[in-house]
Coordinates of C-alpha atoms in Angstrom, one line a residue:
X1 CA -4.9 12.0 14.6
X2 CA -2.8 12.5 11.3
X3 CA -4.3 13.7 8.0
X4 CA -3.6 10.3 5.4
X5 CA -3.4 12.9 2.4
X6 CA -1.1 15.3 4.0
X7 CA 1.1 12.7 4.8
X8 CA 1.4 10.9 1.2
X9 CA 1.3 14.5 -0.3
X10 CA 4.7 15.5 1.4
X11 CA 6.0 12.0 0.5
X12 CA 5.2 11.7 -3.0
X13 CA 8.2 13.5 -3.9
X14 CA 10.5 11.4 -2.3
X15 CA 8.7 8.3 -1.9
X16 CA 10.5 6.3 -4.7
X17 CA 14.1 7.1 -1.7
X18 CA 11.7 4.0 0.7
X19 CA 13.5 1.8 -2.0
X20 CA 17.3 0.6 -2.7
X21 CA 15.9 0.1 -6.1
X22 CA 12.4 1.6 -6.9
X23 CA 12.4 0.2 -11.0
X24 CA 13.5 -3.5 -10.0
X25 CA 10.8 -3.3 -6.9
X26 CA 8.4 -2.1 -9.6
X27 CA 9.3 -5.3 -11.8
X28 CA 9.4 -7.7 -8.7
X29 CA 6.3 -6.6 -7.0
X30 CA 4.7 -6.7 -10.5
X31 CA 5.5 -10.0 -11.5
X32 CA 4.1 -11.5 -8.0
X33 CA 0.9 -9.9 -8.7
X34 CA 0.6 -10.7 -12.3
X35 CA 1.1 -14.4 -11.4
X36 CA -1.4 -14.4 -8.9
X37 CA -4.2 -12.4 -11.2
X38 CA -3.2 -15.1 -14.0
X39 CA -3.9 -18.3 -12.4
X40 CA -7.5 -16.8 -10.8
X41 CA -8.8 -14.8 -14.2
X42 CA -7.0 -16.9 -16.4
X43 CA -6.7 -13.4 -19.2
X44 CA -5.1 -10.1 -18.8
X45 CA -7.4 -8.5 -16.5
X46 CA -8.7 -4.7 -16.0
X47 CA -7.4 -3.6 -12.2
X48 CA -8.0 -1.1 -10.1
X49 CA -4.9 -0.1 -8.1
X50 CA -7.4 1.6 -5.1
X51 CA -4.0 3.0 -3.2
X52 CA -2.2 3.5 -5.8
X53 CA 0.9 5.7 -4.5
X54 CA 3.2 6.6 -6.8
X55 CA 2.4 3.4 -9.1
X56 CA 4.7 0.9 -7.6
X57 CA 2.3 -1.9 -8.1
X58 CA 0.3 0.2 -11.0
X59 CA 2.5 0.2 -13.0
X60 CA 4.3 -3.7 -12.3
X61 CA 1.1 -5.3 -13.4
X62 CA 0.8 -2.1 -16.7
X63 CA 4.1 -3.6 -17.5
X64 CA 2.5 -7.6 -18.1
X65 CA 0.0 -6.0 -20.1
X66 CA -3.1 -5.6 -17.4
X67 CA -5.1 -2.7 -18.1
X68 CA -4.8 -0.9 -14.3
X69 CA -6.1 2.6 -13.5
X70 CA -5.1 4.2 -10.1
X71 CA -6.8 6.1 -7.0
X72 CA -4.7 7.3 -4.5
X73 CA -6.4 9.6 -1.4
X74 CA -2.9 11.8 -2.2
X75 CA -3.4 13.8 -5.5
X76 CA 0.5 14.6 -5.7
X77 CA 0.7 10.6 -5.5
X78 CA -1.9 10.1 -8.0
X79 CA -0.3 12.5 -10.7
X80 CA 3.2 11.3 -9.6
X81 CA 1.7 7.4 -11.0
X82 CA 0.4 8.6 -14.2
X83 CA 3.5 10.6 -14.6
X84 CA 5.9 7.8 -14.0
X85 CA 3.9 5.3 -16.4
X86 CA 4.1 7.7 -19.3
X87 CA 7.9 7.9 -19.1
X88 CA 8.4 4.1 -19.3
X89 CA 5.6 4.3 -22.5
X90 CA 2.5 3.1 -20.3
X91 CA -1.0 4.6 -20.0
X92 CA -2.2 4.2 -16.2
X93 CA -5.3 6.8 -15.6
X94 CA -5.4 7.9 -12.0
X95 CA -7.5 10.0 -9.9
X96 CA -7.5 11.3 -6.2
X97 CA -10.1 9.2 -4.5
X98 CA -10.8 7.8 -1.1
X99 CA -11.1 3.8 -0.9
X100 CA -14.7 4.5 1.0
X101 CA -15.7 6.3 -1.9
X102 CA -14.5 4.7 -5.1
X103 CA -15.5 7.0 -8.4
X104 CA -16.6 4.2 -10.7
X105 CA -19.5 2.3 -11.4
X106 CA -21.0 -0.9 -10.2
X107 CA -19.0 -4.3 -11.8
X108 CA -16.2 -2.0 -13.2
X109 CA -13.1 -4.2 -13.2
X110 CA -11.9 -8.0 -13.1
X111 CA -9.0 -6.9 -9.4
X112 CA -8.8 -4.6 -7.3
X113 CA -5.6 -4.3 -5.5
X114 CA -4.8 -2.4 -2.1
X115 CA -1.6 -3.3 -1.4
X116 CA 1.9 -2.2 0.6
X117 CA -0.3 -1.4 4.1
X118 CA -2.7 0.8 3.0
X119 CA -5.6 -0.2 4.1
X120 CA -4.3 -0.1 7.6
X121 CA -5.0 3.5 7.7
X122 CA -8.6 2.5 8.5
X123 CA -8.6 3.2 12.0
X124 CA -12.1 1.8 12.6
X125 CA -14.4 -0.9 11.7
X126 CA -16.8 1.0 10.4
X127 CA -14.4 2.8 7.8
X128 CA -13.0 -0.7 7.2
X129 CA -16.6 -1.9 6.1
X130 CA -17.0 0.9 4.2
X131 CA -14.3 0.7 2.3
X132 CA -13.9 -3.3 1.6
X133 CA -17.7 -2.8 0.8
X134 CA -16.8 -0.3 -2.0
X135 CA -13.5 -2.6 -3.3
X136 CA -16.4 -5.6 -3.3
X137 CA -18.9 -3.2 -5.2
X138 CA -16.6 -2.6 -8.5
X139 CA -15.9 -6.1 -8.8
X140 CA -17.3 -7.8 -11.5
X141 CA -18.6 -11.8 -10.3
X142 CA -15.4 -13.8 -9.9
X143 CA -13.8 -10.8 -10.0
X144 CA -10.5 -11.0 -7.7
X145 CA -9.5 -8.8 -4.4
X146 CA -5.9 -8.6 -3.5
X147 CA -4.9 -6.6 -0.4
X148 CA -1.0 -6.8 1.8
X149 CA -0.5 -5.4 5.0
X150 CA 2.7 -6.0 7.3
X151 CA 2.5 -8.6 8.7
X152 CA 0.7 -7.6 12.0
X153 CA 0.1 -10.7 14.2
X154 CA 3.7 -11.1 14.5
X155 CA 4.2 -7.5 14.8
X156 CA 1.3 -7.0 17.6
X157 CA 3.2 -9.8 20.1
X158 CA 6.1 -7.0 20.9
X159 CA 4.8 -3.8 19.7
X160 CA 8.1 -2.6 18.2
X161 CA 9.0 1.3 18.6
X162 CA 11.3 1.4 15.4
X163 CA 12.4 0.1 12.0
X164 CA 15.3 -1.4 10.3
X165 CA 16.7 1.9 8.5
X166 CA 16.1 1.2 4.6
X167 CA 18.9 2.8 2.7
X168 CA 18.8 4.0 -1.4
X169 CA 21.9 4.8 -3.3
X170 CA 25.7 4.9 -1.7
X171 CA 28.3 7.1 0.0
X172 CA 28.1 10.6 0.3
X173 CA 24.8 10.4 -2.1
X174 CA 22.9 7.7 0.4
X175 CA 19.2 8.7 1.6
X176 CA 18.4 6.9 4.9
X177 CA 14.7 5.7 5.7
X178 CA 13.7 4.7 8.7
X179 CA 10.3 4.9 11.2
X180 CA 9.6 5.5 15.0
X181 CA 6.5 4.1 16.2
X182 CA 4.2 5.3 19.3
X183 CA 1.5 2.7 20.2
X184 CA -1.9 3.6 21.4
X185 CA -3.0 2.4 24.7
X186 CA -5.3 -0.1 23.3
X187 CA -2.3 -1.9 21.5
X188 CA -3.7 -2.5 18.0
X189 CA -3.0 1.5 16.7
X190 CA 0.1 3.1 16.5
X191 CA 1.4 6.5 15.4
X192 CA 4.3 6.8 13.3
X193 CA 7.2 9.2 12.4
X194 CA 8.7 9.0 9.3
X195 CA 12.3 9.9 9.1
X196 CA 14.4 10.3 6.0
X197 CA 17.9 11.4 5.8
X198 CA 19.0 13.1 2.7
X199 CA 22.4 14.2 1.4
X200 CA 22.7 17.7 1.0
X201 CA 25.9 19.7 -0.1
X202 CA 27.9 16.9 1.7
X203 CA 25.4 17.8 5.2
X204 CA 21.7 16.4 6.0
X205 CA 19.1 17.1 6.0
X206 CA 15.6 15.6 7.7
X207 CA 12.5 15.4 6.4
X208 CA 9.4 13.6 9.0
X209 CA 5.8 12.8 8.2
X210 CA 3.5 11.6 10.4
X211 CA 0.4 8.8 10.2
X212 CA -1.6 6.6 12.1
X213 CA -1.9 2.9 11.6
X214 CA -4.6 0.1 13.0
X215 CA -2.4 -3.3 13.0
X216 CA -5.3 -5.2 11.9
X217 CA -4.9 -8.9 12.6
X218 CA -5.3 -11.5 9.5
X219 CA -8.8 -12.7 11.4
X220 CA -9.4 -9.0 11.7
X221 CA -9.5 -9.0 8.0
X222 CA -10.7 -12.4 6.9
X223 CA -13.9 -11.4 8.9
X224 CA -14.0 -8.0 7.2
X225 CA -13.8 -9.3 3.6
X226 CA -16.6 -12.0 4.7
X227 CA -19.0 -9.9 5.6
X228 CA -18.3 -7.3 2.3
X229 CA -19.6 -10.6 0.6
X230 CA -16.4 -12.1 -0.4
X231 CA -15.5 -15.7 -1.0
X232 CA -12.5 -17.9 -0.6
X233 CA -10.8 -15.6 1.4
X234 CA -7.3 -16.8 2.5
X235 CA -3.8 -15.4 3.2
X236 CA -0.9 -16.4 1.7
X237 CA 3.0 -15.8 3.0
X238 CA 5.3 -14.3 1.1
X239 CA 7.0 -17.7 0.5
X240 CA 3.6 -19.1 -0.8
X241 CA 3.1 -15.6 -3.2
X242 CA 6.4 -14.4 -3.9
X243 CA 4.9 -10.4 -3.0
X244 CA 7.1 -8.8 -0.2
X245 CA 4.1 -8.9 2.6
X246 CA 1.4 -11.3 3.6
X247 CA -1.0 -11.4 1.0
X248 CA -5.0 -11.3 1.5
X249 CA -6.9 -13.0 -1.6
X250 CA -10.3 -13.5 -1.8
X251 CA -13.1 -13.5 -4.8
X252 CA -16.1 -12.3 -5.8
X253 CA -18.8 -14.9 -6.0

């Protein structure tokens, strides 16, 4: 078993490489979102980014005017956010936190959003529980959850053992990104190797991290934000919500 933190702590530097484009993703991503919070709380709202990574999300929804503060288990992730906001004239707090242990009080905010396959880190129910519990618990009433995960039914009929490699900037100055999975013998958890290729005084060089995933199923997760007291829990497609993965929404009553 991996160690989450250590993994996102050697990342954070380079995390922003995942991306051809890491600004426009930051507009894109944010813009889905911002739709979606609009038409459920009708106002700008006060989020909570609860895997907050190096802001990607954060600071897309800072930028329509939401107030959003940021946890991230990785402190060098964390930092990275609050760093990144300030340099395009936005305020996003963030602290290191787990998601089973959120650092705010009861009915604190109008969202919470876990999103980009975060919460699939969760490798049991019971840490899965714990940790939609805690997402439901600073939610106000009709307060809004938003959570994206790949999209794991599809991904759990062939079990793949690789990714497309993602590539970010050109010629000789082009990082490569690209993952090696390992599945587990009961076929929902899979170990992953991270692999980026980076240009170095016209060489490469290779940098890994590795995680663990649980490819929870959409049921999986319907059922999970049910029982943390959710309502109206639903997924939508990317199609239907314009974000880049499937898209779990659900309210507080």
């Amino acid at each position: 078993m991996y160690d989450v933190q250590e993994f996102y702590d050697q990342l954070a530097p380079d995390y922003h490489l995942i991306y051809g484009d890491w600004d426009r993703t930051v507009k894109v991503q944010g813009a889905a979102l911002d739709a979606l919070i609009r038409s459920a709380i009708g106002v700008k709202a006060t989020v909570l980014d609860c895997a907050c990574g190096i802001g990607t999300q954060a600071i897309g929804l800072a930028l329509h005017g939401h107030l959003v503060t940021g946890t991230d288990i990785s402190p060098a992730a964390a930092e990275r956010a609050t760093r990144e906001a300030a340099q395009r004239g936005l305020d996003v707090p963030t602290k290191a936190a787990d998601m089973r242990a959120l650092p705010f009080s009861d009915a604190a905010f109008d969202v919470v959003v876990c999103a980009d396959n975060a919460l699939p880190h969760l490798l049991t129910a019971e840490d899965l529980r714990t940790a939609l519990g805690e997402m439901r618990r600073v939610l106000r009433g009709k307060g809004q959850l938003l959570i994206s995960t790949r999209p794991y039914d599809e991904i759990r009929k062939t079990r793949p053992s690789s990714t497309t490699p993602q590539f970010h900037g050109s010629g000789s100055d082009r990082t490569i990104t690209f993952q090696l999975w390992d599945w587990h013998e009961d076929g929902e958890r899979y170990d992953l190797e991270h692999f980026q290729v980076i240009p170095d005084n016209g060489d490469w060089r290779v940098k890994v991290r590795r995680t663990t995933y649980w490819a929870m199923t959409q049921d999986q997760l319907i059922s999970g934000a049910a029982d943390a007291g959710f309502d109206e829990v639903t997924w939508m497609t990317p199609e239907e919500s314009g974000f880049f993965q499937p898209l779990l929404t659900a309210r507080v009553p």
